[in-house]
Tab-separated table of C-alpha atoms in Angstrom:
chain	number	residue	atom	x	y	z
A	1	UNK	CA	14.520	85.616	-65.197
A	2	UNK	CA	17.906	85.022	-64.083
A	3	UNK	CA	18.863	82.168	-62.094
A	4	UNK	CA	22.138	81.532	-60.274
A	5	UNK	CA	23.187	78.267	-58.836
A	6	UNK	CA	21.726	78.558	-55.369
A	7	UNK	CA	18.290	77.014	-56.458
A	8	UNK	CA	15.540	76.919	-55.386
A	9	UNK	CA	15.028	80.542	-54.676
A	10	UNK	CA	11.762	82.998	-54.427
A	11	UNK	CA	11.995	86.026	-56.768
A	12	UNK	CA	9.931	89.005	-57.072
A	13	UNK	CA	8.292	89.392	-60.369
A	14	UNK	CA	7.063	92.972	-61.802
A	15	UNK	CA	3.964	92.343	-64.186
A	16	UNK	CA	2.746	95.017	-66.477
A	17	UNK	CA	-0.820	96.088	-64.852
A	18	UNK	CA	-3.772	94.852	-66.660
A	19	UNK	CA	-6.090	97.812	-68.191
A	20	UNK	CA	-8.694	98.088	-65.691
A	21	UNK	CA	-10.877	100.056	-68.432
A	22	UNK	CA	-11.213	96.420	-69.864
A	23	UNK	CA	-12.807	95.009	-67.257
A	24	UNK	CA	-15.755	95.594	-64.391
A	25	UNK	CA	-15.258	95.053	-60.966
A	26	UNK	CA	-14.684	91.413	-61.073
A	27	UNK	CA	-11.748	90.478	-59.042
A	28	UNK	CA	-11.337	90.207	-55.294
A	29	UNK	CA	-8.671	92.573	-53.079
A	30	UNK	CA	-8.698	90.309	-49.867
A	31	UNK	CA	-5.949	87.853	-49.221
A	32	UNK	CA	-6.801	84.742	-50.914
A	33	UNK	CA	-3.902	82.447	-49.728
A	34	UNK	CA	-6.059	80.114	-47.382
A	35	UNK	CA	-9.657	78.565	-47.762
A	36	UNK	CA	-12.208	77.149	-45.637
A	37	UNK	CA	-12.568	73.421	-45.850
A	38	UNK	CA	-15.493	71.304	-44.520
A	39	UNK	CA	-13.597	70.107	-41.339
A	40	UNK	CA	-14.067	72.504	-38.172
A	41	UNK	CA	-11.544	74.061	-35.922
A	42	UNK	CA	-8.585	75.216	-37.925
A	43	UNK	CA	-7.937	78.165	-36.052
A	44	UNK	CA	-9.195	77.224	-32.531
A	45	UNK	CA	-8.577	74.390	-30.109
A	46	UNK	CA	-8.532	71.858	-33.630
A	47	UNK	CA	-4.897	72.412	-34.001
A	48	UNK	CA	-4.026	72.114	-30.280
A	49	UNK	CA	-6.017	68.765	-30.213
A	50	UNK	CA	-4.565	67.392	-33.258
A	51	UNK	CA	-1.085	67.807	-32.198
A	52	UNK	CA	-1.739	65.926	-29.003
A	53	UNK	CA	-3.490	62.975	-31.096
A	54	UNK	CA	-2.209	62.644	-34.486
A	55	UNK	CA	1.745	61.678	-32.905
A	56	UNK	CA	0.212	58.813	-30.773
A	57	UNK	CA	-2.047	58.095	-33.559
A	58	UNK	CA	0.706	57.415	-36.121
A	59	UNK	CA	2.348	54.813	-32.913
A	60	UNK	CA	-0.744	53.254	-32.118
A	61	UNK	CA	-1.642	52.456	-35.890
A	62	UNK	CA	1.971	51.146	-36.177
A	63	UNK	CA	1.025	48.613	-33.019
A	64	UNK	CA	-2.148	47.812	-34.602
A	65	UNK	CA	-1.094	46.591	-37.529
A	66	UNK	CA	1.975	44.911	-36.256
A	67	UNK	CA	0.747	43.077	-33.159
A	68	UNK	CA	-3.174	42.999	-33.670
A	69	UNK	CA	-3.461	42.220	-37.376
A	70	UNK	CA	-4.598	45.495	-37.806
A	71	UNK	CA	-8.105	45.178	-35.773
A	72	UNK	CA	-8.625	48.628	-34.134
A	73	UNK	CA	-11.370	46.625	-31.707
A	74	UNK	CA	-8.030	44.398	-30.019
A	75	UNK	CA	-6.599	47.628	-29.149
A	76	UNK	CA	-10.126	49.037	-27.776
A	77	UNK	CA	-10.096	45.913	-25.832
A	78	UNK	CA	-6.318	46.221	-24.587
A	79	UNK	CA	-7.188	49.596	-23.057
A	80	UNK	CA	-10.050	48.276	-21.263
A	81	UNK	CA	-7.934	45.591	-19.407
A	82	UNK	CA	-5.265	48.181	-18.686
A	83	UNK	CA	-8.437	51.189	-17.440
A	84	UNK	CA	-8.116	50.038	-13.314
A	85	UNK	CA	-9.746	53.517	-12.883
A	86	UNK	CA	-10.858	55.575	-15.581
A	87	UNK	CA	-11.135	54.574	-19.698
A	88	UNK	CA	-8.049	57.792	-20.074
A	89	UNK	CA	-6.012	56.094	-17.377
A	90	UNK	CA	-5.862	53.064	-19.653
A	91	UNK	CA	-5.244	54.725	-22.936
A	92	UNK	CA	-1.975	56.957	-21.401
A	93	UNK	CA	-0.876	53.474	-19.945
A	94	UNK	CA	-1.651	51.248	-23.164
A	95	UNK	CA	0.300	54.055	-25.013
A	96	UNK	CA	3.034	54.290	-23.005
A	97	UNK	CA	3.752	50.571	-22.896
A	98	UNK	CA	3.789	50.426	-26.801
A	99	UNK	CA	5.544	53.543	-27.418
A	100	UNK	CA	8.961	52.221	-29.319
A	101	UNK	CA	12.531	53.871	-28.264
A	102	UNK	CA	12.634	57.282	-29.615
A	103	UNK	CA	16.476	57.031	-29.751
A	104	UNK	CA	17.221	53.809	-31.212
A	105	UNK	CA	20.950	54.131	-32.591
A	106	UNK	CA	20.079	51.917	-35.536
A	107	UNK	CA	16.845	53.778	-36.282
A	108	UNK	CA	18.794	57.044	-36.266
A	109	UNK	CA	21.791	55.991	-38.605
A	110	UNK	CA	19.026	54.786	-40.949
A	111	UNK	CA	17.028	58.050	-41.062
A	112	UNK	CA	20.581	60.225	-41.168
A	113	UNK	CA	21.657	58.293	-43.865
A	114	UNK	CA	18.359	58.293	-46.129
A	115	UNK	CA	17.943	62.359	-45.690
A	116	UNK	CA	21.075	63.351	-46.140
A	117	UNK	CA	20.880	61.184	-49.272
A	118	UNK	CA	18.028	63.218	-50.426
A	119	UNK	CA	19.036	66.552	-49.297
A	120	UNK	CA	22.228	65.891	-51.382
A	121	UNK	CA	20.407	65.090	-54.481
A	122	UNK	CA	17.914	68.095	-54.201
A	123	UNK	CA	20.783	70.541	-54.406
A	124	UNK	CA	23.149	69.086	-56.685
A	125	UNK	CA	21.113	66.380	-59.046
A	126	UNK	CA	20.833	68.063	-62.218
A	127	UNK	CA	17.930	69.666	-63.178
A	128	UNK	CA	16.420	72.802	-65.081
A	129	UNK	CA	14.898	75.993	-63.224
A	130	UNK	CA	11.326	76.007	-63.233
A	131	UNK	CA	9.169	78.812	-62.529
A	132	UNK	CA	6.057	78.329	-60.348
A	133	UNK	CA	2.897	80.075	-59.793
A	134	UNK	CA	2.763	83.674	-58.197
A	135	UNK	CA	1.865	84.064	-54.616
A	136	UNK	CA	-0.653	86.552	-53.487
A	137	UNK	CA	2.393	88.668	-52.345
A	138	UNK	CA	3.619	88.733	-56.007
A	139	UNK	CA	6.821	86.162	-55.309
A	140	UNK	CA	7.495	83.102	-58.145
A	141	UNK	CA	8.888	80.604	-56.583
A	142	UNK	CA	12.115	78.703	-58.549
A	143	UNK	CA	12.918	75.240	-58.190
A	144	UNK	CA	15.113	72.795	-59.778
A	145	UNK	CA	13.255	70.038	-61.536
A	146	UNK	CA	15.269	67.272	-60.533
A	147	UNK	CA	12.560	64.909	-58.664
A	148	UNK	CA	12.453	62.013	-61.397
A	149	UNK	CA	16.490	61.777	-61.418
A	150	UNK	CA	16.413	61.728	-58.019
A	151	UNK	CA	13.860	58.993	-57.357
A	152	UNK	CA	15.773	57.079	-60.326
A	153	UNK	CA	19.048	57.589	-58.656
A	154	UNK	CA	17.378	56.751	-55.076
A	155	UNK	CA	15.832	53.107	-55.946
A	156	UNK	CA	18.675	52.170	-58.074
A	157	UNK	CA	21.173	52.792	-54.802
A	158	UNK	CA	18.651	50.707	-52.727
A	159	UNK	CA	18.634	48.158	-55.237
A	160	UNK	CA	22.126	48.283	-55.588
A	161	UNK	CA	23.102	48.101	-52.009
A	162	UNK	CA	20.886	45.185	-51.393
A	163	UNK	CA	22.570	43.330	-54.406
A	164	UNK	CA	25.752	43.709	-53.134
A	165	UNK	CA	24.661	42.825	-49.352
A	166	UNK	CA	25.774	45.827	-48.136
A	167	UNK	CA	22.085	46.389	-46.503
A	168	UNK	CA	19.363	44.754	-45.548
A	169	UNK	CA	16.318	46.582	-46.674
A	170	UNK	CA	14.081	44.363	-44.285
A	171	UNK	CA	15.455	46.045	-41.310
A	172	UNK	CA	13.592	48.874	-42.037
A	173	UNK	CA	10.310	47.064	-41.134
A	174	UNK	CA	11.891	45.607	-38.321
A	175	UNK	CA	13.038	48.920	-36.735
A	176	UNK	CA	10.016	50.966	-38.227
A	177	UNK	CA	8.549	51.498	-34.973
A	178	UNK	CA	11.484	53.043	-33.802
A	179	UNK	CA	11.929	55.052	-37.114
A	180	UNK	CA	8.208	56.476	-36.454
A	181	UNK	CA	9.384	57.296	-32.691
A	182	UNK	CA	11.959	59.062	-33.914
A	183	UNK	CA	10.687	60.856	-36.931
A	184	UNK	CA	8.177	62.169	-34.432
A	185	UNK	CA	11.088	63.836	-32.728
A	186	UNK	CA	12.960	65.155	-35.836
A	187	UNK	CA	9.941	66.462	-36.974
A	188	UNK	CA	8.869	68.335	-33.592
A	189	UNK	CA	12.422	69.896	-33.905
A	190	UNK	CA	12.108	71.316	-37.487
A	191	UNK	CA	8.670	72.681	-36.815
A	192	UNK	CA	10.335	74.240	-34.043
A	193	UNK	CA	12.975	75.855	-36.301
A	194	UNK	CA	10.980	76.967	-38.833
A	195	UNK	CA	8.700	78.708	-36.028
A	196	UNK	CA	11.815	80.531	-34.793
A	197	UNK	CA	13.168	81.401	-38.407
A	198	UNK	CA	9.542	82.466	-39.341
A	199	UNK	CA	9.712	84.984	-36.586
A	200	UNK	CA	13.199	86.071	-37.275
A	201	UNK	CA	14.826	85.565	-40.385
A	202	UNK	CA	11.739	84.736	-42.894
A	203	UNK	CA	12.872	83.756	-46.404
A	204	UNK	CA	9.983	85.532	-48.498
A	205	UNK	CA	7.390	88.049	-47.614
A	206	UNK	CA	4.532	85.499	-48.151
A	207	UNK	CA	5.450	85.335	-44.329
A	208	UNK	CA	3.764	86.024	-41.164
A	209	UNK	CA	2.084	85.504	-37.618
A	210	UNK	CA	-1.367	83.888	-37.587
A	211	UNK	CA	-3.010	86.314	-35.536
A	212	UNK	CA	0.430	86.167	-32.925
A	213	UNK	CA	-0.660	82.970	-31.552
A	214	UNK	CA	2.213	80.596	-31.396
A	215	UNK	CA	0.823	77.515	-30.899
A	216	UNK	CA	-1.247	78.297	-34.620
A	217	UNK	CA	1.673	79.603	-35.579
A	218	UNK	CA	3.379	76.305	-34.724
A	219	UNK	CA	0.646	74.385	-36.160
A	220	UNK	CA	0.095	76.325	-39.992
A	221	UNK	CA	3.465	77.694	-39.818
A	222	UNK	CA	4.873	80.442	-40.535
A	223	UNK	CA	6.455	81.074	-44.033
A	224	UNK	CA	5.075	79.896	-47.279
A	225	UNK	CA	8.384	79.089	-48.876
A	226	UNK	CA	10.829	78.718	-46.325
A	227	UNK	CA	14.397	78.065	-47.183
A	228	UNK	CA	17.442	76.754	-44.802
A	229	UNK	CA	20.952	77.049	-46.270
A	230	UNK	CA	19.830	77.095	-49.593
A	231	UNK	CA	17.241	74.332	-49.366
A	232	UNK	CA	13.567	74.629	-49.859
A	233	UNK	CA	11.980	73.059	-46.601
A	234	UNK	CA	8.544	71.930	-48.401
A	235	UNK	CA	10.247	70.272	-51.185
A	236	UNK	CA	12.387	68.531	-48.914
A	237	UNK	CA	9.627	67.324	-46.479
A	238	UNK	CA	6.957	66.936	-49.214
A	239	UNK	CA	8.659	65.596	-52.065
A	240	UNK	CA	12.150	64.057	-50.801
A	241	UNK	CA	11.508	63.086	-47.512
A	242	UNK	CA	7.778	61.781	-47.380
A	243	UNK	CA	7.141	61.038	-51.285
A	244	UNK	CA	10.478	59.048	-51.209
A	245	UNK	CA	10.070	57.009	-48.087
A	246	UNK	CA	6.859	56.204	-49.709
A	247	UNK	CA	8.574	54.212	-52.418
A	248	UNK	CA	11.985	53.312	-50.081
A	249	UNK	CA	9.866	52.087	-47.514
A	250	UNK	CA	7.189	49.816	-49.249
A	251	UNK	CA	10.390	48.585	-51.430
A	252	UNK	CA	12.012	47.801	-47.788
A	253	UNK	CA	8.607	45.934	-46.757
A	254	UNK	CA	8.739	43.392	-49.831
A	255	UNK	CA	11.932	42.528	-49.112
A	256	UNK	CA	10.984	41.407	-45.530
A	257	UNK	CA	7.870	39.370	-47.714
A	258	UNK	CA	10.185	37.952	-49.689
A	259	UNK	CA	12.553	37.132	-46.465
A	260	UNK	CA	9.412	35.301	-44.921
A	261	UNK	CA	8.726	33.061	-48.244
A	262	UNK	CA	11.904	31.993	-49.100
A	263	UNK	CA	12.776	34.355	-51.675
A	264	UNK	CA	9.411	34.566	-53.105
A	265	UNK	CA	7.192	37.955	-53.549
A	266	UNK	CA	3.699	37.130	-53.003
A	267	UNK	CA	1.673	38.207	-55.545
A	268	UNK	CA	-0.465	40.120	-53.460
A	269	UNK	CA	2.433	42.327	-51.948
A	270	UNK	CA	3.641	42.280	-55.608
A	271	UNK	CA	0.115	44.051	-57.075
A	272	UNK	CA	0.480	46.153	-53.921
A	273	UNK	CA	3.847	47.568	-54.216
A	274	UNK	CA	3.212	47.909	-57.852
A	275	UNK	CA	0.390	50.047	-58.224
A	276	UNK	CA	2.124	52.252	-55.644
A	277	UNK	CA	5.255	52.698	-57.657
A	278	UNK	CA	3.323	53.373	-60.893
A	279	UNK	CA	1.536	56.319	-58.743
A	280	UNK	CA	5.014	57.761	-56.826
A	281	UNK	CA	6.884	57.300	-60.596
A	282	UNK	CA	3.973	59.438	-62.019
A	283	UNK	CA	4.186	61.989	-58.966
A	284	UNK	CA	7.901	62.224	-59.184
A	285	UNK	CA	7.659	62.962	-63.435
A	286	UNK	CA	4.538	65.447	-62.408
A	287	UNK	CA	6.563	66.812	-59.625
A	288	UNK	CA	6.892	70.191	-60.899
A	289	UNK	CA	3.155	70.343	-61.334
A	290	UNK	CA	2.687	69.449	-57.623
A	291	UNK	CA	5.132	71.948	-56.560
A	292	UNK	CA	1.991	74.021	-57.985
A	293	UNK	CA	-0.807	72.867	-56.090
A	294	UNK	CA	-2.651	73.632	-53.260
A	295	UNK	CA	-0.678	71.694	-50.686
A	296	UNK	CA	2.905	74.030	-52.014
A	297	UNK	CA	0.867	77.313	-52.659
A	298	UNK	CA	-1.593	77.614	-49.917
A	299	UNK	CA	-0.147	75.562	-46.869
A	300	UNK	CA	2.670	77.119	-44.857
A	301	UNK	CA	5.708	75.125	-43.696
A	302	UNK	CA	4.395	74.056	-39.946
A	303	UNK	CA	3.266	70.894	-38.249
A	304	UNK	CA	0.360	70.713	-40.534
A	305	UNK	CA	2.557	70.109	-43.680
A	306	UNK	CA	6.068	68.877	-42.341
A	307	UNK	CA	5.077	66.745	-39.710
A	308	UNK	CA	2.668	65.230	-41.752
A	309	UNK	CA	4.944	64.464	-44.680
A	310	UNK	CA	7.679	63.190	-42.081
A	311	UNK	CA	5.672	61.076	-40.111
A	312	UNK	CA	2.154	60.762	-40.932
A	313	UNK	CA	3.210	59.782	-44.590
A	314	UNK	CA	5.455	56.917	-43.571
A	315	UNK	CA	3.147	55.596	-40.963
A	316	UNK	CA	-0.146	56.152	-42.721
A	317	UNK	CA	0.616	56.191	-46.545
A	318	UNK	CA	2.636	52.508	-46.282
A	319	UNK	CA	0.234	51.021	-43.728
A	320	UNK	CA	-1.327	48.740	-46.680
A	321	UNK	CA	2.180	47.570	-47.428
A	322	UNK	CA	3.600	47.037	-43.824
A	323	UNK	CA	0.287	45.092	-42.940
A	324	UNK	CA	0.729	42.813	-46.174
A	325	UNK	CA	4.200	41.916	-45.528
A	326	UNK	CA	3.253	39.536	-43.067
A	327	UNK	CA	0.030	38.891	-43.754
A	328	UNK	CA	-1.044	38.943	-47.622
A	329	UNK	CA	-3.260	36.213	-48.382
A	330	UNK	CA	-2.830	34.173	-51.048
A	331	UNK	CA	-4.449	35.707	-54.625
A	332	UNK	CA	-4.874	33.800	-58.063
A	333	UNK	CA	-2.738	35.084	-60.630
A	334	UNK	CA	-6.360	36.429	-62.616
A	335	UNK	CA	-7.329	37.861	-59.260
A	336	UNK	CA	-4.066	39.467	-58.938
A	337	UNK	CA	-4.058	40.688	-62.713
A	338	UNK	CA	-7.278	42.575	-62.521
A	339	UNK	CA	-6.833	44.288	-59.426
A	340	UNK	CA	-3.400	45.688	-61.105
A	341	UNK	CA	-5.468	46.581	-64.261
A	342	UNK	CA	-8.360	48.259	-62.749
A	343	UNK	CA	-5.911	50.025	-60.300
A	344	UNK	CA	-3.906	51.209	-62.940
A	345	UNK	CA	-6.243	52.543	-64.540
A	346	UNK	CA	-7.387	55.029	-62.209
A	347	UNK	CA	-3.636	56.017	-61.985
A	348	UNK	CA	-3.412	56.732	-65.390
A	349	UNK	CA	-6.964	58.689	-65.569
A	350	UNK	CA	-5.217	60.526	-62.253
A	351	UNK	CA	-2.317	61.192	-64.074
A	352	UNK	CA	-3.884	62.440	-67.407
A	353	UNK	CA	-6.157	64.845	-65.338
A	354	UNK	CA	-3.146	66.560	-63.940
A	355	UNK	CA	-1.363	66.563	-66.961
A	356	UNK	CA	-3.972	68.015	-68.760
A	357	UNK	CA	-4.344	71.331	-66.169
A	358	UNK	CA	-0.292	71.102	-66.155
A	359	UNK	CA	0.153	71.512	-70.021
A	360	UNK	CA	-3.129	74.153	-70.343
A	361	UNK	CA	-0.882	76.207	-67.349
A	362	UNK	CA	2.290	76.044	-69.238
A	363	UNK	CA	1.116	76.542	-72.997
A	364	UNK	CA	-1.357	79.273	-71.547
A	365	UNK	CA	-4.232	77.568	-73.110
A	366	UNK	CA	-2.640	76.970	-76.446
A	367	UNK	CA	-2.659	73.287	-76.432
A	368	UNK	CA	-4.499	70.294	-77.440
A	369	UNK	CA	-7.038	68.211	-75.123
A	370	UNK	CA	-9.062	65.544	-76.066
A	371	UNK	CA	-7.907	66.815	-79.891
A	372	UNK	CA	-9.261	70.152	-79.788
A	373	UNK	CA	-8.218	73.237	-78.547
A	374	UNK	CA	-9.738	73.831	-74.995
A	375	UNK	CA	-12.510	76.276	-73.756
A	376	UNK	CA	-11.336	78.376	-70.747
A	377	UNK	CA	-12.128	81.721	-68.727
A	378	UNK	CA	-9.966	84.157	-68.625
A	379	UNK	CA	-9.944	85.240	-65.011
A	380	UNK	CA	-8.505	88.538	-63.244
A	381	UNK	CA	-7.446	88.862	-59.852
A	382	UNK	CA	-5.906	91.459	-57.725
A	383	UNK	CA	-2.732	90.377	-55.688
A	384	UNK	CA	-2.505	91.614	-51.543
A	385	UNK	CA	-0.337	94.352	-53.160
A	386	UNK	CA	-2.500	95.798	-55.184
A	387	UNK	CA	-1.692	94.169	-58.906
A	388	UNK	CA	-3.950	93.276	-61.308
A	389	UNK	CA	-3.248	89.697	-63.083
A	390	UNK	CA	-4.793	87.238	-65.073
A	391	UNK	CA	-5.105	83.440	-64.896
A	392	UNK	CA	-6.887	80.928	-67.202
A	393	UNK	CA	-9.529	78.317	-65.852
A	394	UNK	CA	-9.834	75.309	-68.033
A	395	UNK	CA	-13.162	73.911	-68.668
A	396	UNK	CA	-12.558	71.058	-70.838
A	397	UNK	CA	-11.107	67.643	-70.729
A	398	UNK	CA	-11.516	65.665	-67.220
A	399	UNK	CA	-11.767	69.621	-65.433
A	400	UNK	CA	-15.374	69.884	-67.476
A	401	UNK	CA	-16.576	66.487	-65.873
A	402	UNK	CA	-16.275	68.252	-62.042
A	403	UNK	CA	-14.286	71.279	-60.477
A	404	UNK	CA	-11.900	68.278	-58.421
A	405	UNK	CA	-12.324	65.138	-60.603
A	406	UNK	CA	-8.956	64.052	-60.455
A	407	UNK	CA	-9.919	62.795	-56.615
A	408	UNK	CA	-11.684	60.456	-58.060
A	409	UNK	CA	-9.721	57.962	-59.527
A	410	UNK	CA	-7.035	58.993	-56.680
A	411	UNK	CA	-9.236	57.477	-54.093
A	412	UNK	CA	-10.131	54.494	-56.333
A	413	UNK	CA	-6.180	53.568	-57.124
A	414	UNK	CA	-6.200	53.543	-53.239
A	415	UNK	CA	-8.636	51.018	-52.821
A	416	UNK	CA	-7.632	48.629	-55.531
A	417	UNK	CA	-3.765	48.904	-54.115
A	418	UNK	CA	-4.962	47.980	-50.780
A	419	UNK	CA	-7.420	45.275	-51.966
A	420	UNK	CA	-4.921	42.669	-52.231
A	421	UNK	CA	-5.550	42.324	-48.142
A	422	UNK	CA	-9.197	41.247	-48.978
A	423	UNK	CA	-11.313	41.033	-45.885
A	424	UNK	CA	-8.437	39.999	-43.736
A	425	UNK	CA	-8.816	42.741	-41.249
A	426	UNK	CA	-10.482	45.282	-39.866
A	427	UNK	CA	-9.962	48.573	-41.099
A	428	UNK	CA	-6.183	48.304	-40.750
A	429	UNK	CA	-5.388	48.214	-44.391
A	430	UNK	CA	-7.839	50.299	-45.679
A	431	UNK	CA	-7.310	53.556	-43.155
A	432	UNK	CA	-5.479	55.478	-45.747
A	433	UNK	CA	-8.335	54.902	-48.264
A	434	UNK	CA	-10.643	56.106	-45.455
A	435	UNK	CA	-8.029	59.126	-44.610
A	436	UNK	CA	-7.693	60.027	-48.291
A	437	UNK	CA	-11.456	60.446	-49.225
A	438	UNK	CA	-12.187	62.736	-45.834
A	439	UNK	CA	-8.919	64.459	-46.818
A	440	UNK	CA	-9.698	65.265	-50.631
A	441	UNK	CA	-12.833	65.916	-49.984
A	442	UNK	CA	-11.849	68.833	-47.109
A	443	UNK	CA	-9.538	69.795	-49.669
A	444	UNK	CA	-12.231	70.672	-52.355
A	445	UNK	CA	-13.913	72.682	-49.762
A	446	UNK	CA	-10.725	74.513	-49.149
A	447	UNK	CA	-9.860	75.308	-52.560
A	448	UNK	CA	-13.090	76.178	-53.699
A	449	UNK	CA	-13.306	78.557	-50.872
A	450	UNK	CA	-9.708	80.321	-52.212
A	451	UNK	CA	-10.844	80.448	-55.452
A	452	UNK	CA	-13.837	82.246	-54.903
A	453	UNK	CA	-11.881	84.830	-52.662
A	454	UNK	CA	-9.317	84.987	-55.439
A	455	UNK	CA	-11.239	85.140	-58.546
A	456	UNK	CA	-14.434	86.358	-57.407
A	457	UNK	CA	-17.256	86.604	-60.012
A	458	UNK	CA	-15.058	84.988	-62.408
A	459	UNK	CA	-15.238	81.949	-60.113
A	460	UNK	CA	-18.812	82.061	-59.869
A	461	UNK	CA	-19.113	81.953	-63.726
A	462	UNK	CA	-16.595	78.948	-63.690
A	463	UNK	CA	-18.963	76.878	-61.189
A	464	UNK	CA	-21.830	77.801	-63.431
A	465	UNK	CA	-20.119	75.813	-66.200
A	466	UNK	CA	-19.042	73.116	-63.920
A	467	UNK	CA	-21.484	72.905	-61.332
A	468	UNK	CA	-20.147	69.342	-59.299
A	469	UNK	CA	-17.144	69.729	-56.919
A	470	UNK	CA	-15.885	65.850	-57.343
A	471	UNK	CA	-18.725	63.608	-58.266
A	472	UNK	CA	-21.194	64.117	-60.961
A	473	UNK	CA	-24.576	64.238	-60.013
A	474	UNK	CA	-23.835	63.835	-56.087
A	475	UNK	CA	-21.091	66.185	-54.751
């Protein structure tokens, strides 16, 4: 494949057809781009309800962690106090009273500087071209693999600017409510642009309306791989805005913790931030593997994905660190070390499982997993254009334990980096773990449903070999 300097982009690839005489009628011909999860309401009132609730919840969650020590019962009491006529009246009155200014100049200055810097790195930081997984329409997106260098450059720039007293990272903590409120405005505007673009000028053939319903089009998105002025939108929102702020944000919150303790970082805060940085570093090391994951292959660029990465990730994924900045309990060195080692082990297992699949795919199965050549299933499938193709399904390593075993250490890793909060709050610092568990269980059902559509009896054979979805003998 010839690639010019204008990457990432998406190219159409023609492959030799598979000899149909060598296989039976074992593949599905329907569109396998989407999958049904365990949560209801995906194509009805659910999206409209989520778009109404989630922006408010992001602000409520911030307020609860900031002013109510992470205790949602205190917020419920505040609503009742404001309920003069009806509970809904009290809810709306309370939300209005706590909503931060969405047009704060300093907040927009920080947002603009950060996003502009990440857009620059995404397009101009050096990196080799990477060809991702083929889509149902036969397209193969190509990216510039520069995630790790962008990540390191971002963190070094933050440290350098702080050392030179050119910025005060704790200001992000002080203005975090205004930042979230402003990012709500930015995310809704971007989703509206993507909606119009999807109707008028889609970037690839992997696009189209979701039944002609504009509300559903806005929520789920119109395009699988949209590009604007040469920038891949999903790489920007998911990786360079959402995941990168996750790292930058928790470091800023740690700086606030140091300010409050005469330049000393509390052990609980240190463990919390260190484990997350290990996880995020793993992510950027494996970024091209993520670009072949379900988030990218299946979910279009709409409210669900883009707003989620621009607002939900900064709000929820960093919430335990935001909470601990002012409320971290004192931990003994031994307890802090034990939490760190347990969390590190979980993150390593999560990385190793993802890496096994990534290497397996990149080598066409010609690799060693746990010291031996892996077992596999050669599965055939049909694209929506009628082309017959093949994929390899891994039957070894962590992927023999269960079909989504890597979710187990991911959830446990999140639990351990939240654990420094101990029992200091009701729900607040542990909300991310609860959310992640629900998200990944739903995702496992979606992925299984999508693979069943894609591979047909090959997937049935795979499920017979690996019968458990996530947790052996349980789920």
